[in-house]
């Protein structure tokens, strides 16, 4: 989001010293052609992907961007090591036991069916998505830190610390299987080893998910620890926020086709995962970004948010486009329904692969379920990303959904650990469409 804007401002003037030559179809977007200045500043007609600039086709610019981020992160240091403050999870005392019983929730031998998967059977954890999965700005205390990706604390894929200090899905599953691997270790970018199987990337939209899926599979195949046909994997797939926060308003007539294209790319990426990642359960999660943004309409947000939101979420908060924010919201609600419907497609369910729609983010709000008082400590300093506390609350919600049967899953946030569900001897499996 914001990091791309900064780099675009620096680089708008040149690619190898000159603007790209105009395309013969002046209003058509392409990754490899088109006028750079027009693609950045004007609205375009959809062609082969939802993208407003061919910057990603330029190797020099990609290398410059990577170098810029490296210098930036090294200057600021690892903000992810912070662990105290109002926007951080309150630590759980060593004397307090893990909320769930642990015995009996790893199968004596690996199960053959994804529908008989116990929490301890998970060997590998992975994630695809955008900046809410990279945990961008989670530990930021100043606006100049909002480009740091605190992947180690990410709700779905961070493995920094333990559940006592950083409640995340990996830190929960590690209690059942200490040999779990794939989770992000600490602050890192996609290209760093510490990111491991978190291949999420800032600014990603649904159109990027086929590439994201291929990148994940390739990374796993290159990792000597991974036995594709033996290890059971859990993959959390969360996307959609940037489609409506920073993209739909820049594309010509996007409101007429964006939901159709989202469904196309969603299915394409899930098919690829089905064909290339055996023994995998996919948590399909709607993005909370738009719901959280609308929930803050009832809140007096900090001044810092007035500076960042028009840049990071210009479709909802930019002066040129915010008049259509209710339309964008309705399209986002349609995509949430599309995600749920796609999760039931028969072709996406086999003996060793399944997709489960987890709706806890669907009605995400800075107001806890049933509460009239907001908790702005769930949000980072930019009011766009989640704080470390927000990531912990999100992990609690995802875990609860995994322990709830399809058709009976909860949505919205609850205070951390107030409602923490557990497997039972009668129902020991992670719930899927088939075993609910």
XYZ file of C-alpha atoms in Angstrom:
436
model
C 0.000 0.000 0.000
C 1.920 3.002 1.347
C 5.324 1.560 0.525
C 4.432 1.271 -3.144
C 3.218 4.884 -3.195
C 6.549 6.107 -1.816
C 8.531 4.223 -4.440
C 6.204 5.307 -7.253
C 6.723 8.949 -6.342
C 10.487 8.471 -6.554
C 10.409 6.499 -9.771
C 7.586 8.054 -11.770
C 10.041 9.958 -13.930
C 11.972 7.152 -15.522
C 12.520 3.572 -16.415
C 16.077 3.281 -17.645
C 16.003 7.045 -18.126
C 12.720 7.414 -20.014
C 9.026 6.807 -19.842
C 7.733 3.673 -21.470
C 6.395 4.178 -24.955
C 2.628 4.578 -25.180
C 0.666 1.493 -26.071
C -1.419 1.619 -29.211
C -4.468 0.948 -27.051
C -3.980 3.988 -24.866
C -6.337 2.993 -22.062
C -5.363 -0.656 -21.784
C -3.302 -1.897 -18.865
C -0.521 -4.382 -19.456
C 2.263 -5.662 -17.240
C 4.768 -5.229 -20.057
C 3.654 -2.150 -22.008
C 1.928 1.188 -21.691
C 2.784 4.719 -20.652
C 4.092 4.637 -17.078
C 2.841 8.097 -16.107
C -0.626 7.406 -17.527
C -0.828 4.021 -15.829
C 0.031 5.574 -12.483
C -2.250 8.618 -12.681
C -5.140 7.644 -14.953
C -7.938 5.135 -14.992
C -7.558 2.188 -17.340
C -9.445 -0.583 -19.068
C -8.924 -4.089 -17.691
C -6.761 -6.327 -19.853
C -4.838 -9.241 -18.385
C -4.649 -8.450 -14.673
C -5.726 -5.804 -12.207
C -2.667 -3.582 -12.083
C -2.202 0.169 -12.447
C 1.419 0.211 -13.515
C 3.933 -1.933 -15.437
C 6.552 -1.277 -12.769
C 6.684 -4.935 -11.824
C 7.866 -5.786 -15.346
C 11.044 -3.757 -14.932
C 13.958 -5.653 -13.389
C 15.903 -2.462 -12.478
C 12.911 -1.048 -10.652
C 12.220 -4.322 -8.854
C 15.843 -4.412 -7.699
C 15.695 -0.766 -6.619
C 12.497 -1.413 -4.656
C 14.004 -4.449 -2.962
C 17.126 -2.496 -2.082
C 15.074 0.403 -0.770
C 13.138 -1.900 1.548
C 16.319 -3.581 2.772
C 17.919 -0.264 3.722
C 14.686 0.962 5.289
C 14.230 -2.121 7.476
C 17.849 -2.164 8.592
C 17.743 1.497 9.587
C 14.639 0.980 11.718
C 15.665 -2.375 13.178
C 13.322 -5.201 14.170
C 10.245 -3.437 15.504
C 8.685 -6.889 15.806
C 10.676 -7.524 18.987
C 8.567 -5.021 20.917
C 6.066 -6.735 23.189
C 4.600 -4.199 25.577
C 2.032 -1.421 25.295
C -1.720 -0.983 24.863
C -1.684 -2.340 21.302
C 0.123 -5.527 22.353
C -1.226 -8.772 23.762
C -1.113 -8.954 27.529
C 1.279 -11.769 28.428
C -0.092 -14.968 29.933
C 1.672 -16.061 33.126
C 3.815 -19.240 32.966
C 1.688 -20.705 35.759
C -1.408 -20.681 33.551
C -1.966 -23.777 31.410
C -2.782 -23.763 27.703
C -6.583 -23.446 27.365
C -7.061 -26.815 25.630
C -6.142 -30.386 26.588
C -3.295 -31.654 24.396
C -3.303 -35.419 24.803
C -4.955 -37.398 22.033
C -5.009 -34.704 19.400
C -2.200 -36.032 17.214
C -3.015 -39.261 15.415
C -0.807 -42.329 16.136
C -0.202 -42.583 12.385
C -0.812 -39.831 9.810
C -4.449 -39.918 8.648
C -5.272 -40.704 5.036
C -8.189 -38.279 4.839
C -8.168 -34.500 5.230
C -11.496 -34.899 7.010
C -9.848 -36.827 9.844
C -7.198 -34.241 10.591
C -6.452 -33.461 14.229
C -4.605 -30.232 15.176
C -1.432 -32.173 16.018
C -1.411 -33.858 12.608
C -0.450 -30.576 10.927
C 3.235 -30.705 9.951
C 3.517 -27.597 7.758
C 1.813 -24.219 7.915
C 1.668 -21.656 5.089
C -0.148 -18.519 3.997
C -0.935 -16.429 0.925
C -2.426 -12.958 0.984
C -1.633 -9.278 1.406
C -0.282 -6.867 4.031
C -2.665 -8.133 6.713
C -0.915 -11.497 6.402
C 2.559 -9.949 6.283
C 1.637 -8.182 9.564
C 2.691 -4.850 8.103
C 2.882 -2.122 10.767
C 1.705 -4.492 13.516
C 4.297 -3.204 15.976
C 4.639 0.322 14.603
C 4.586 3.252 17.007
C 5.371 5.955 14.451
C 4.199 6.612 10.897
C 7.699 6.164 9.472
C 7.598 2.543 10.666
C 4.444 1.487 8.816
C 6.337 -0.191 5.988
C 7.975 -2.750 8.292
C 6.547 -6.252 7.912
C 6.358 -7.927 11.327
C 5.696 -11.373 9.839
C 6.676 -13.171 13.036
C 3.511 -11.927 14.775
C 1.073 -12.540 11.882
C -2.247 -14.026 13.023
C -2.180 -16.920 10.533
C 1.507 -17.644 9.934
C 3.679 -15.960 12.595
C 5.670 -18.205 14.933
C 7.550 -15.658 17.014
C 7.477 -16.292 20.761
C 4.717 -18.524 22.139
C 0.961 -18.312 22.594
C 1.621 -16.600 25.931
C 3.217 -13.576 24.255
C 2.003 -13.798 20.636
C -1.189 -15.711 20.010
C -0.997 -16.902 16.396
C -2.284 -19.974 14.593
C 1.230 -21.550 14.452
C 1.806 -20.875 18.153
C -1.470 -22.622 18.938
C -0.727 -25.627 16.723
C 2.821 -25.878 18.101
C 1.262 -26.840 21.430
C -0.166 -29.940 19.718
C 2.844 -30.562 17.458
C 6.142 -28.914 18.496
C 7.711 -30.034 15.193
C 5.470 -27.788 13.095
C 7.402 -25.715 10.542
C 6.834 -23.150 7.813
C 5.815 -20.218 10.003
C 7.545 -16.836 9.775
C 10.244 -16.375 12.392
C 10.456 -12.587 12.743
C 10.424 -9.326 10.762
C 11.085 -10.127 7.116
C 10.072 -9.513 3.544
C 8.808 -12.117 1.135
C 12.295 -12.798 -0.228
C 13.863 -13.465 3.188
C 14.394 -16.952 4.585
C 12.773 -15.894 7.857
C 9.467 -15.443 6.006
C 9.484 -19.199 5.277
C 6.100 -20.252 3.806
C 4.472 -16.856 4.219
C 4.460 -15.703 0.600
C 1.951 -12.888 1.136
C 2.910 -9.552 -0.352
C 1.854 -5.969 0.312
C -0.649 -4.470 -2.143
C -1.666 -7.927 -3.400
C -5.128 -8.295 -4.914
C -7.144 -11.336 -5.902
C -5.599 -11.191 -9.372
C -2.192 -11.882 -7.811
C -3.276 -15.117 -6.143
C -2.461 -17.517 -9.012
C 1.113 -16.209 -8.931
C 1.145 -16.294 -5.115
C 0.029 -19.940 -5.178
C 2.725 -20.898 -7.683
C 5.370 -19.135 -5.645
C 4.339 -21.045 -2.530
C 4.431 -24.418 -4.276
C 7.835 -23.659 -5.778
C 9.196 -22.600 -2.392
C 7.970 -25.808 -0.791
C 9.421 -27.966 -3.550
C 12.819 -26.349 -3.038
C 12.749 -26.954 0.731
C 14.466 -30.211 1.698
C 12.363 -30.466 4.873
C 9.139 -30.880 2.916
C 7.721 -34.254 1.903
C 4.801 -33.208 -0.289
C 2.995 -36.544 -0.207
C 3.595 -37.322 3.469
C 3.313 -34.076 5.413
C -0.098 -32.619 6.204
C -0.337 -28.888 5.514
C -2.643 -26.073 6.539
C -2.758 -23.018 4.294
C -4.558 -19.802 5.216
C -5.725 -17.876 2.154
C -6.972 -14.360 2.904
C -7.421 -11.738 0.167
C -9.721 -9.035 -1.171
C -9.125 -5.892 0.877
C -6.884 -4.101 -1.619
C -9.296 -4.849 -4.455
C -11.726 -2.370 -2.889
C -9.374 -0.212 -0.847
C -6.860 0.824 -3.451
C -7.717 -0.629 -6.850
C -11.385 -0.637 -7.886
C -11.593 3.140 -8.143
C -8.599 3.350 -10.512
C -9.929 0.963 -13.158
C -12.395 1.997 -15.834
C -15.803 0.386 -15.273
C -14.324 -1.873 -12.609
C -17.584 -1.954 -10.687
C -19.081 -3.852 -13.623
C -16.518 -6.652 -13.751
C -14.465 -6.820 -10.558
C -16.526 -9.518 -8.807
C -16.457 -11.725 -11.916
C -12.690 -11.403 -12.195
C -12.221 -12.044 -8.478
C -14.123 -15.306 -8.746
C -12.090 -16.317 -11.789
C -8.733 -15.790 -10.061
C -9.930 -17.285 -6.799
C -10.958 -20.525 -8.501
C -7.847 -20.596 -10.697
C -5.516 -20.339 -7.709
C -7.431 -22.913 -5.653
C -7.369 -25.360 -8.561
C -3.612 -24.937 -8.801
C -3.214 -25.583 -5.085
C -5.434 -28.660 -5.329
C -3.335 -30.068 -8.158
C 0.046 -29.274 -6.597
C -0.352 -29.395 -2.814
C -1.565 -32.823 -1.717
C -2.527 -33.319 1.925
C -3.674 -29.728 2.387
C -6.511 -28.023 4.210
C -7.124 -24.464 3.000
C -8.630 -21.906 5.367
C -10.400 -19.506 2.978
C -10.836 -16.230 4.852
C -12.471 -12.954 3.728
C -10.456 -9.802 4.316
C -11.451 -7.668 7.338
C -10.049 -4.476 5.831
C -13.255 -2.919 4.526
C -15.403 -3.984 7.482
C -12.867 -2.563 9.933
C -12.726 0.701 7.972
C -16.489 1.144 8.052
C -16.656 0.257 11.752
C -14.340 3.186 12.481
C -16.844 5.634 10.949
C -18.387 5.713 14.448
C -15.065 6.437 16.149
C -12.921 9.533 16.605
C -9.739 8.182 15.031
C -6.256 9.588 15.759
C -4.898 12.357 13.531
C -2.295 9.951 12.143
C -5.091 8.019 10.466
C -6.235 11.120 8.591
C -2.784 11.256 7.037
C -2.418 7.589 6.090
C -5.858 6.360 5.067
C -6.294 8.615 1.995
C -2.980 7.168 0.736
C -3.249 3.534 1.802
C -6.990 3.176 1.144
C -7.716 5.907 -1.376
C -10.872 4.314 -2.798
C -12.625 4.695 0.562
C -10.889 7.767 1.958
C -9.401 9.672 -0.988
C -11.317 12.870 -1.830
C -11.725 11.902 -5.490
C -13.346 8.525 -4.868
C -14.849 8.362 -1.375
C -18.255 9.428 -2.713
C -18.591 5.889 -4.095
C -17.480 4.095 -0.922
C -20.951 2.590 -0.314
C -20.893 1.084 -3.805
C -17.427 -0.347 -3.178
C -18.688 -1.726 0.136
C -21.570 -3.503 -1.589
C -19.167 -5.073 -4.086
C -16.947 -6.224 -1.227
C -19.971 -7.858 0.436
C -20.672 -9.684 -2.834
C -17.109 -10.986 -2.924
C -17.475 -12.340 0.608
C -20.469 -14.350 -0.620
C -18.505 -15.481 -3.674
C -15.725 -16.807 -1.421
C -18.215 -18.790 0.623
C -19.892 -20.211 -2.479
C -16.566 -21.148 -4.087
C -15.557 -23.027 -0.927
C -18.406 -25.487 -1.622
C -17.428 -26.268 -5.234
C -17.229 -30.056 -5.470
C -14.078 -29.930 -7.611
C -12.134 -28.388 -4.708
C -12.707 -31.317 -2.366
C -10.834 -34.605 -2.574
C -9.707 -37.181 -0.070
C -6.521 -35.240 0.702
C -7.444 -31.655 -0.211
C -10.248 -29.422 0.958
C -11.247 -25.779 1.265
C -13.088 -24.485 4.323
C -14.623 -21.016 4.463
C -13.770 -19.385 7.808
C -16.023 -16.315 8.285
C -14.698 -14.798 11.534
C -13.334 -11.740 9.653
C -16.585 -11.210 7.736
C -18.012 -8.769 10.285
C -14.717 -7.572 11.752
C -15.066 -4.398 13.781
C -13.215 -2.317 16.346
C -16.286 -3.016 18.475
C -16.164 -6.474 20.051
C -19.219 -8.618 19.479
C -22.031 -7.170 21.613
C -19.962 -4.218 22.855
C -20.759 -0.516 22.436
C -17.202 0.577 23.244
C -14.522 0.454 20.517
C -11.076 -0.976 21.109
C -8.831 1.049 18.829
C -5.848 -0.839 20.222
C -6.779 -3.561 17.728
C -5.510 -1.254 14.982
C -2.034 -0.137 14.094
C -1.056 3.521 14.078
C -2.298 3.922 10.478
C -5.847 2.633 11.184
C -5.525 0.342 8.158
C -3.480 -2.573 9.469
C -3.913 -4.643 12.600
C -1.765 -4.135 15.684
C -0.068 -7.078 17.381
C -3.075 -7.260 19.704
C -5.327 -7.256 16.631
C -3.356 -10.153 15.179
C -3.720 -12.105 18.435
C -7.492 -11.528 18.518
C -7.647 -12.596 14.852
C -5.736 -15.807 15.601
C -8.253 -16.554 18.338
C -11.069 -16.078 15.830
C -9.486 -18.271 13.159
C -8.794 -21.068 15.646
C -12.377 -20.930 16.912
C -13.699 -21.212 13.348
C -11.530 -24.289 12.784
C -13.114 -25.855 15.868
C -16.676 -24.958 14.765
C -18.765 -27.034 12.326
C -19.561 -25.588 8.913
C -22.865 -23.755 9.207
C -22.261 -22.928 12.871
C -19.150 -20.766 12.600
C -18.948 -17.462 14.456
C -17.977 -14.077 13.020
C -16.748 -10.834 14.533
C -14.177 -10.238 17.259
C -14.299 -11.176 20.931
C -11.783 -10.116 23.608
C -8.663 -12.258 23.609
C -9.130 -15.679 25.278
C -12.680 -14.827 26.347
C -13.930 -17.507 23.962
C -11.276 -20.087 23.066
C -12.658 -23.314 21.621
C -10.976 -26.717 21.870
C -11.181 -30.101 20.161
C -12.858 -32.837 22.178
C -12.567 -36.604 22.285
C -15.994 -36.804 20.639
C -15.063 -34.228 17.955
C -11.265 -34.280 17.637
C -10.996 -33.240 13.981
C -10.632 -29.841 12.361
C -14.077 -29.244 10.897
C -14.534 -29.442 7.124
C -17.557 -29.416 4.836
C -17.559 -33.218 4.907
C -17.222 -33.915 8.638
C -19.459 -31.160 10.012
